[in-house]
Amino acid sequence: MNYLQHNKALHGSLFKTEEPVIFTKADSALLKDGKPFFVPDWAERVDYEAELVVRICRLGKGIPERFAHRYYDAVTVGIDFTARDWQEKARQKGLPWEICKGFDGSAVIGEWEELPLAFRKGGGIQDMHFRLDINGETVQAGCTADMLYRVDELIAYISRFFTLKTGDLLFTGTPTGVGPVSIDDHLQGWLEDRKVLDFYCK
C-alpha cells in the first residue's frame, strides 16, 4: 500500500492511506541464502511482492523522523509472499493477515548492501531502483522516490507502537506488477545494477 500505482491496481483508484498499513511476520517466515520457496499446498494462489527491505541496526522506541536514518545500516530486495485467496477471505471478514502474510518462508531476503551514514542522512535511500525478474523477464520495477511514506517516516511511525531491535527487518511496500508464482519459477531480484536475490519456487 506504499506505492500509488499498486494501490490503483488493487482498488481501481489512486489514493494515499491516512496512515501506513502495517503487519508483522514471524521469524519462521524468513527465507534467505537462496534457499527455495515451497509454494504452500493450502493456498490456491500465492503472489510475489518485491520490496526494498531495510535492516534495523540499533534499539529504538519513539524515534523522531529526523533521527531515523541512524537506526538502519543496510538494504536489500525481498519478496513478501502473500496467499492471495486467504487474504481476500480475511479482508471480507475483517480478520488479521498473519496466515496470508506470515506463513513459513513468506519473507525472502537477498544479500545486504551496506549504506554509509552520509548516504542515509542525505536521503539517498529515497532514490534507489530495484526490480524483480521471473524466468528472465522483468515483472516489477520500482524506485523508492515513488514511496508514499518514506523509509524514515515508516521507522518513526512503527516505533511509536513497537520497539525496534537490532536485526529487525522492515519491508517497505511493493510497486505495481504483483502476480502469482508457480512451481519451478526462477526469481531474481536486483538493487540498482547488482543482483542480490536468486532462488527457485518448488
Backbone as JSON, one array per atom type, in Angstrom:
{
  "sequence": "MNYLQHNKALHGSLFKTEEPVIFTKADSALLKDGKPFFVPDWAERVDYEAELVVRICRLGKGIPERFAHRYYDAVTVGIDFTARDWQEKARQKGLPWEICKGFDGSAVIGEWEELPLAFRKGGGIQDMHFRLDINGETVQAGCTADMLYRVDELIAYISRFFTLKTGDLLFTGTPTGVGPVSIDDHLQGWLEDRKVLDFYCK",
  "N": [[0.82, -1.21, 0.0], [2.16, 1.13, -0.3], [2.81, 2.38, -2.64], [1.51, 4.36, -5.17], [0.6, 3.45, -7.75], [0.4, 0.71, -7.36], [-1.64, 0.66, -5.48], [-3.71, 1.57, -7.11], [-3.9, -0.57, -8.89], [-4.88, -2.51, -7.18], [-7.25, -1.43, -6.14], [-8.5, 0.11, -8.05], [-8.34, 2.85, -8.06], [-6.5, 5.87, -7.37], [-5.01, 6.52, -4.32], [-3.99, 7.68, -1.06], [-3.36, 6.14, 1.93], [-4.56, 7.04, 5.22], [-2.8, 6.48, 7.25], [0.27, 4.56, 7.43], [-0.03, 1.15, 6.3], [0.35, -1.56, 8.33], [1.78, -4.73, 9.05], [2.86, -7.78, 10.64], [5.45, -10.29, 10.43], [6.26, -13.59, 11.42], [9.37, -14.89, 12.83], [9.84, -17.34, 11.68], [9.02, -17.02, 9.13], [11.1, -16.09, 7.66], [13.28, -16.39, 4.89], [16.28, -17.1, 3.4], [19.58, -16.84, 1.83], [19.34, -17.91, -0.72], [17.75, -20.16, -0.64], [15.19, -22.48, -1.67], [11.76, -21.51, -2.28], [8.93, -22.97, -1.03], [5.95, -23.51, -2.45], [2.95, -23.19, -0.8], [0.65, -25.86, -0.26], [-1.87, -25.39, 0.64], [-2.91, -23.08, -0.29], [-4.65, -21.42, -2.9], [-3.66, -19.49, -4.57], [-0.58, -17.87, -4.67], [1.05, -14.88, -4.36], [3.84, -12.96, -5.55], [5.57, -10.17, -4.14], [7.71, -7.79, -4.66], [10.05, -5.95, -2.75], [11.83, -3.17, -1.28], [13.99, -3.84, 1.35], [14.78, -2.96, 4.64], [17.38, -2.99, 7.03], [17.36, -2.96, 10.48], [19.53, -1.49, 12.85], [19.95, -0.81, 15.49], [18.65, -0.51, 18.86], [15.47, 0.94, 19.34], [12.85, 3.2, 20.25], [9.94, 5.12, 19.82], [11.07, 6.86, 17.86], [12.22, 9.91, 16.59], [11.5, 11.3, 13.38], [13.58, 12.76, 12.19], [15.84, 11.58, 13.18], [15.79, 9.02, 12.31], [17.39, 7.91, 10.31], [19.62, 6.97, 11.57], [19.09, 4.5, 12.52], [19.13, 2.35, 10.82], [21.16, 0.34, 8.61], [21.61, -1.02, 6.26], [20.38, -2.32, 3.11], [18.26, -4.42, 1.07], [16.8, -6.44, -1.55], [13.66, -7.9, -1.17], [11.1, -10.46, -1.0], [7.75, -10.31, -0.35], [5.73, -12.73, 0.14], [2.36, -13.56, -0.54], [-0.54, -15.22, 0.37], [-3.01, -15.05, -1.61], [-5.74, -15.74, -1.9], [-6.42, -16.39, 0.71], [-5.98, -13.94, 1.88], [-8.01, -12.39, 0.76], [-10.27, -13.6, 1.88], [-9.8, -12.96, 4.56], [-9.94, -10.16, 4.46], [-12.64, -9.76, 3.75], [-13.92, -10.64, 6.02], [-12.89, -9.01, 7.93], [-10.63, -9.84, 9.32], [-7.36, -10.58, 10.85], [-4.11, -10.57, 9.12], [-2.17, -12.5, 9.47], [-1.96, -15.27, 8.7], [-2.1, -15.21, 5.86], [0.06, -13.61, 5.21], [2.22, -14.16, 6.89], [3.13, -16.8, 6.86], [5.26, -19.76, 6.91], [8.38, -19.22, 5.37], [7.61, -17.0, 3.89], [8.86, -14.55, 3.81], [11.23, -13.53, 1.99], [14.64, -12.74, 1.65], [17.4, -10.97, 0.15], [20.94, -10.55, -0.55], [22.77, -8.28, 1.53], [23.2, -4.76, 1.12], [25.41, -2.5, 2.22], [24.88, 0.69, 3.71], [26.33, 3.82, 3.84], [26.44, 6.22, 6.54], [26.29, 8.92, 5.78], [25.06, 8.74, 3.31], [22.54, 7.81, 4.03], [21.66, 9.87, 5.72], [21.62, 11.92, 3.93], [19.42, 11.37, 2.44], [19.61, 9.59, 0.38], [18.63, 7.03, 0.23], [16.1, 7.3, -0.68], [16.12, 7.31, -3.4], [16.51, 4.95, -4.84], [16.7, 2.25, -7.1], [14.99, -0.75, -7.89], [14.29, -4.15, -8.92], [12.33, -7.0, -10.02], [12.85, -10.06, -11.55], [11.32, -12.75, -13.25], [11.88, -15.9, -14.38], [13.64, -14.8, -16.25], [12.35, -12.54, -17.2], [11.4, -9.19, -16.62], [9.17, -8.38, -14.1], [8.41, -6.65, -12.11], [9.28, -3.31, -11.34], [10.69, -0.78, -9.45], [11.07, 2.42, -7.79], [12.38, 3.98, -4.98], [11.82, 6.64, -4.68], [9.2, 6.94, -5.3], [7.7, 6.2, -3.17], [4.93, 6.48, -0.94], [5.03, 6.81, 1.81], [8.0, 7.61, 3.22], [11.12, 5.9, 4.02], [12.25, 6.81, 6.48], [10.01, 8.0, 7.6], [8.37, 5.76, 7.96], [9.83, 4.3, 9.86], [9.75, 6.06, 12.06], [6.99, 6.08, 12.5], [6.31, 3.32, 12.99], [7.86, 2.78, 15.25], [6.51, 4.05, 17.24], [4.71, 2.24, 18.22], [5.91, -0.27, 18.31], [8.86, -1.56, 19.78], [11.82, -1.21, 18.12], [14.32, -3.51, 17.23], [17.77, -4.52, 17.06], [18.53, -6.09, 14.07], [15.94, -6.45, 13.26], [13.7, -6.47, 10.45], [12.51, -4.38, 7.92], [10.08, -4.37, 5.61], [9.19, -2.42, 2.87], [7.05, -1.92, 1.16], [5.41, -2.56, -2.0], [5.85, -2.03, -5.53], [3.72, -1.61, -8.47], [2.6, -4.5, -10.37], [2.46, -7.02, -9.21], [1.97, -10.58, -8.97], [1.04, -14.08, -9.49], [3.0, -16.94, -8.39], [4.54, -19.95, -9.63], [5.33, -23.45, -9.36], [8.72, -24.23, -9.99], [9.36, -21.73, -11.0], [11.81, -19.18, -11.5], [13.21, -16.78, -9.59], [14.68, -13.59, -9.52], [16.2, -10.89, -7.93], [17.02, -7.44, -8.19], [19.07, -4.78, -7.11], [19.57, -1.6, -7.9], [22.16, -2.02, -10.13], [22.97, -4.45, -9.25], [22.69, -7.88, -8.68], [20.93, -9.25, -6.1], [19.3, -11.19, -5.16], [18.28, -14.52, -5.64], [16.57, -17.3, -6.42], [14.57, -20.36, -6.46], [11.19, -21.5, -6.98], [9.51, -24.17, -5.45]],
  "CA": [[0.0, 0.0, 0.0], [3.05, 2.29, -0.19], [3.05, 2.92, -3.97], [0.22, 4.73, -5.72], [0.16, 2.62, -8.87], [-0.01, -0.58, -6.8], [-2.97, 0.9, -4.91], [-4.66, 1.64, -8.21], [-4.1, -1.91, -9.41], [-5.67, -3.26, -6.22], [-8.54, -0.83, -5.79], [-9.09, 0.81, -9.18], [-8.23, 4.3, -7.9], [-5.28, 6.34, -6.72], [-5.27, 7.15, -3.03], [-2.99, 7.5, -0.02], [-3.99, 5.8, 3.2], [-4.35, 8.05, 6.25], [-1.61, 6.04, 7.96], [0.85, 3.37, 6.79], [-0.64, -0.13, 6.61], [1.42, -2.33, 8.97], [1.53, -6.09, 9.54], [4.1, -8.41, 11.07], [5.73, -11.66, 10.04], [7.03, -14.34, 12.41], [10.74, -15.18, 12.39], [9.81, -18.55, 10.86], [8.73, -16.62, 7.75], [12.33, -15.65, 7.0], [13.92, -17.31, 3.94], [17.46, -16.4, 2.89], [20.7, -17.63, 1.29], [19.0, -18.56, -1.97], [17.01, -21.41, -0.45], [13.95, -22.48, -2.46], [10.48, -21.22, -1.66], [7.98, -24.06, -1.27], [4.6, -22.98, -2.62], [2.1, -23.97, 0.1], [-0.43, -26.6, -0.93], [-3.16, -25.0, 1.2], [-3.33, -21.83, -0.91], [-4.97, -21.52, -4.32], [-2.83, -18.54, -5.31], [0.43, -17.17, -3.87], [1.61, -13.79, -5.16], [5.1, -12.3, -5.21], [5.57, -8.71, -3.98], [9.09, -7.37, -4.47], [10.13, -4.75, -1.92], [13.09, -2.79, -0.65], [13.99, -4.25, 2.75], [15.72, -2.18, 5.43], [17.85, -3.71, 8.23], [17.49, -2.14, 11.68], [20.87, -1.74, 13.4], [20.06, -0.44, 16.91], [17.41, -0.5, 19.61], [14.83, 2.25, 19.28], [11.43, 3.33, 20.56], [9.53, 6.52, 19.7], [12.18, 7.51, 17.15], [11.84, 11.07, 15.76], [11.82, 11.09, 11.97], [14.87, 13.38, 11.83], [16.93, 10.71, 13.64], [15.52, 7.65, 11.87], [18.47, 7.4, 9.46], [20.64, 6.36, 12.42], [18.6, 3.23, 13.03], [19.29, 1.27, 9.84], [22.51, 0.41, 8.04], [21.75, -1.79, 5.02], [19.14, -2.62, 2.39], [18.31, -5.47, 0.06], [15.5, -6.7, -2.16], [12.99, -9.04, -0.58], [9.79, -10.83, -1.53], [6.66, -10.53, 0.59], [4.78, -13.65, -0.47], [1.02, -13.4, 0.0], [-1.56, -16.18, -0.03], [-4.0, -14.03, -2.0], [-7.11, -16.18, -1.61], [-6.62, -16.27, 2.16], [-6.06, -12.52, 2.2], [-9.35, -11.92, 0.39], [-11.2, -14.08, 2.91], [-9.56, -12.18, 5.77], [-10.46, -8.81, 4.23], [-14.11, -9.79, 3.75], [-14.4, -10.87, 7.39], [-12.23, -8.09, 8.83], [-9.71, -10.62, 10.16], [-5.93, -10.27, 10.69], [-3.44, -11.08, 7.93], [-0.99, -13.31, 9.82], [-1.84, -16.51, 7.91], [-1.86, -14.95, 4.44], [1.3, -12.87, 5.02], [3.31, -14.55, 7.78], [3.38, -18.24, 6.86], [6.66, -20.17, 6.79], [9.07, -18.94, 4.11], [6.95, -15.93, 3.13], [9.67, -13.32, 3.83], [12.5, -13.85, 1.35], [15.57, -11.6, 1.58], [18.61, -11.17, -0.61], [22.2, -10.13, 0.06], [22.69, -6.91, 2.03], [24.02, -3.66, 0.6], [25.66, -1.57, 3.33], [24.64, 2.1, 3.38], [27.04, 4.76, 4.7], [25.58, 7.14, 7.27], [26.09, 10.14, 4.99], [24.08, 8.41, 2.26], [21.22, 7.74, 4.67], [21.31, 11.2, 6.21], [21.37, 12.76, 2.77], [18.19, 10.97, 1.77], [19.9, 8.78, -0.81], [17.81, 5.81, 0.21], [14.84, 7.6, -1.37], [16.33, 7.36, -4.84], [17.1, 3.66, -5.19], [15.9, 1.47, -8.04], [15.05, -2.2, -7.71], [13.37, -4.85, -9.82], [12.21, -8.44, -9.88], [12.73, -10.84, -12.78], [10.88, -14.14, -13.1], [12.23, -16.67, -15.59], [14.34, -13.93, -17.17], [11.52, -11.41, -17.63], [11.11, -8.24, -15.55], [7.74, -8.3, -13.78], [8.23, -5.48, -11.27], [10.39, -2.35, -11.26], [10.28, 0.32, -8.58], [12.04, 3.4, -7.3], [11.95, 4.42, -3.65], [11.32, 8.02, -4.77], [7.76, 6.88, -5.51], [7.02, 5.78, -1.93], [4.01, 7.43, -0.3], [5.64, 7.03, 3.11], [9.43, 7.37, 3.09], [11.7, 4.96, 4.99], [12.38, 7.45, 7.79], [8.65, 8.16, 8.12], [7.9, 4.46, 8.4], [10.51, 3.96, 11.11], [9.19, 6.9, 13.12], [5.62, 5.64, 12.77], [6.29, 1.98, 13.58], [8.49, 2.79, 16.57], [5.53, 4.53, 18.22], [3.95, 1.1, 18.72], [6.79, -1.42, 18.5], [10.28, -1.3, 19.99], [12.64, -1.78, 17.05], [15.5, -4.16, 17.77], [18.83, -4.83, 16.11], [18.23, -7.26, 13.27], [14.58, -6.4, 12.71], [13.67, -6.18, 9.02], [11.36, -3.58, 7.51], [9.67, -4.41, 4.2], [8.71, -1.04, 2.73], [5.96, -1.79, 0.2], [5.7, -3.09, -3.34], [5.3, -1.3, -6.68], [2.74, -2.35, -9.27], [3.12, -5.63, -11.13], [2.43, -8.27, -8.47], [1.28, -11.67, -9.65], [1.23, -15.39, -8.87], [4.16, -17.77, -8.71], [4.28, -21.36, -9.89], [6.47, -24.34, -9.12], [9.84, -24.16, -10.94], [9.69, -20.35, -11.34], [13.13, -18.7, -11.09], [13.08, -15.38, -9.21], [15.93, -12.86, -9.32], [15.97, -9.51, -7.54], [18.13, -6.54, -8.48], [19.14, -3.5, -6.43], [20.34, -0.88, -8.9], [22.68, -2.95, -11.14], [23.52, -5.61, -8.54], [21.76, -8.96, -8.37], [21.05, -9.56, -4.68], [18.33, -12.22, -4.82], [18.25, -15.54, -6.68], [16.06, -18.55, -5.85], [13.54, -21.05, -7.22], [9.98, -21.99, -6.3], [9.4, -25.63, -5.5]],
  "C": [[0.85, 1.26, 0.0], [3.45, 2.85, -1.55], [1.7, 3.16, -4.65], [-0.28, 3.79, -6.81], [-0.25, 1.22, -8.41], [-1.39, -0.45, -6.17], [-4.03, 0.91, -6.0], [-4.95, 0.26, -8.77], [-4.99, -2.74, -8.49], [-7.09, -2.75, -6.11], [-9.2, -0.05, -6.93], [-9.04, 2.32, -9.06], [-6.92, 4.63, -7.2], [-5.63, 6.98, -5.39], [-4.11, 6.87, -2.09], [-3.72, 7.22, 1.29], [-3.67, 6.87, 4.24], [-3.11, 7.75, 7.08], [-1.02, 4.84, 7.22], [0.1, 2.11, 7.22], [0.47, -1.07, 7.09], [0.93, -3.74, 9.3], [2.88, -6.71, 9.87], [4.21, -9.82, 10.51], [6.55, -12.33, 11.14], [8.44, -14.6, 11.9], [10.81, -16.44, 11.55], [9.46, -18.25, 9.41], [9.99, -16.32, 6.96], [12.93, -16.76, 6.12], [15.08, -16.57, 3.3], [18.45, -17.38, 2.28], [20.32, -18.43, 0.05], [18.25, -19.87, -1.84], [15.69, -21.35, -1.22], [12.73, -22.11, -1.61], [9.51, -22.33, -2.04], [6.57, -23.48, -1.29], [3.65, -23.81, -1.75], [0.92, -24.62, -0.63], [-1.82, -26.21, -0.42], [-3.69, -23.69, 0.59], [-3.6, -22.05, -2.4], [-4.09, -20.61, -5.16], [-1.88, -17.84, -4.33], [1.1, -16.14, -4.78], [2.96, -13.34, -4.63], [4.85, -10.79, -5.04], [7.0, -8.29, -3.67], [9.14, -6.04, -3.71], [11.58, -4.44, -1.55], [12.98, -3.14, 0.83], [15.11, -3.51, 3.47], [16.09, -2.96, 6.69], [18.06, -2.74, 9.39], [18.8, -2.49, 12.39], [21.02, -1.32, 14.86], [18.67, -0.41, 17.53], [16.78, 0.89, 19.56], [13.34, 2.19, 19.56], [11.06, 4.81, 20.47], [10.57, 7.36, 18.98], [11.67, 8.71, 16.36], [12.29, 10.84, 14.31], [13.2, 11.64, 11.62], [16.07, 12.53, 12.27], [16.81, 9.28, 13.1], [16.66, 7.06, 11.06], [19.58, 6.72, 10.26], [20.3, 4.93, 12.81], [18.6, 2.11, 12.0], [20.63, 1.44, 9.15], [22.66, -0.32, 6.72], [20.37, -2.03, 4.41], [19.36, -3.81, 1.47], [16.95, -5.51, -0.62], [14.92, -7.95, -1.51], [11.67, -9.31, -1.28], [8.84, -11.04, -0.34], [5.65, -11.42, -0.12], [3.44, -13.55, 0.25], [0.11, -14.49, -0.54], [-2.82, -15.36, -0.33], [-5.43, -14.48, -1.7], [-7.42, -16.1, -0.12], [-6.71, -14.81, 2.57], [-7.45, -11.97, 1.89], [-10.39, -12.36, 1.41], [-11.05, -13.27, 4.19], [-10.12, -10.76, 5.64], [-11.99, -8.79, 4.34], [-14.67, -9.93, 5.17], [-13.78, -9.91, 8.41], [-11.26, -8.77, 9.78], [-8.25, -10.23, 9.92], [-5.31, -11.0, 9.49], [-2.32, -12.07, 8.23], [-0.85, -14.57, 8.96], [-1.46, -16.2, 6.47], [-0.51, -14.26, 4.19], [2.49, -13.45, 5.8], [3.62, -16.03, 7.82], [4.86, -18.54, 6.61], [7.22, -19.86, 5.4], [8.53, -17.77, 3.33], [7.72, -14.62, 3.1], [11.06, -13.65, 3.3], [13.38, -12.6, 1.31], [16.82, -11.99, 0.81], [19.85, -10.75, 0.17], [22.13, -8.65, 0.43], [23.65, -5.97, 1.33], [24.17, -2.65, 1.73], [25.48, -0.13, 2.85], [25.41, 3.0, 4.33], [26.07, 5.74, 5.36], [25.28, 8.4, 6.47], [25.06, 9.93, 3.89], [22.67, 8.4, 2.84], [20.77, 9.13, 5.11], [20.98, 12.13, 5.05], [20.13, 12.39, 1.98], [18.39, 10.1, 0.55], [19.08, 7.52, -0.91], [16.51, 6.03, -0.54], [15.02, 7.84, -2.87], [17.04, 6.09, -5.3], [16.14, 2.88, -6.08], [16.07, -0.02, -7.75], [14.06, -2.85, -8.67], [13.36, -6.34, -9.51], [12.04, -9.06, -11.26], [12.24, -12.24, -12.44], [11.1, -14.84, -14.44], [12.8, -15.77, -16.67], [13.57, -12.73, -17.66], [11.21, -10.5, -16.44], [9.61, -8.13, -15.34], [7.42, -7.13, -12.86], [9.48, -4.61, -11.31], [9.91, -1.17, -10.44], [11.42, 1.25, -8.26], [11.52, 3.92, -5.97], [11.5, 5.87, -3.64], [9.81, 8.06, -4.89], [7.0, 6.44, -4.26], [6.09, 6.88, -1.42], [4.51, 7.8, 1.09], [7.11, 6.64, 3.0], [9.93, 6.45, 4.22], [11.76, 5.59, 6.38], [11.01, 7.71, 8.42], [8.13, 6.85, 8.68], [8.53, 4.08, 9.74], [9.96, 4.77, 12.27], [7.79, 6.43, 13.5], [5.59, 4.3, 13.51], [6.82, 1.99, 15.0], [7.62, 3.45, 17.63], [4.88, 3.36, 18.93], [4.82, -0.1, 19.06], [8.21, -0.94, 18.79], [11.06, -1.98, 18.87], [13.93, -2.32, 17.66], [16.51, -4.45, 16.66], [18.51, -6.14, 15.39], [16.81, -7.33, 12.75], [14.65, -5.99, 11.23], [12.38, -5.45, 8.68], [11.16, -3.7, 6.0], [8.87, -3.13, 3.95], [7.61, -0.85, 1.7], [6.38, -2.2, -1.19], [5.13, -2.19, -4.43], [4.31, -2.16, -7.44], [3.41, -3.52, -10.0], [3.1, -6.94, -10.39], [1.65, -9.33, -9.24], [1.63, -13.0, -9.01], [2.54, -16.06, -9.27], [3.71, -19.21, -8.92], [5.52, -22.17, -9.56], [7.43, -24.28, -10.3], [10.12, -22.74, -11.43], [11.05, -19.98, -10.75], [13.03, -17.21, -10.83], [14.45, -14.77, -8.94], [15.61, -11.4, -9.02], [17.21, -8.66, -7.71], [17.97, -5.24, -7.7], [20.11, -2.64, -7.23], [20.85, -1.9, -9.93], [23.26, -4.22, -10.52], [22.43, -6.64, -8.27], [21.97, -9.39, -6.93], [20.17, -10.73, -4.25], [18.24, -13.22, -5.96], [17.78, -16.86, -6.06], [14.97, -19.12, -6.75], [12.34, -21.36, -6.34], [9.88, -23.5, -6.5], [7.99, -26.07, -5.07]]
}
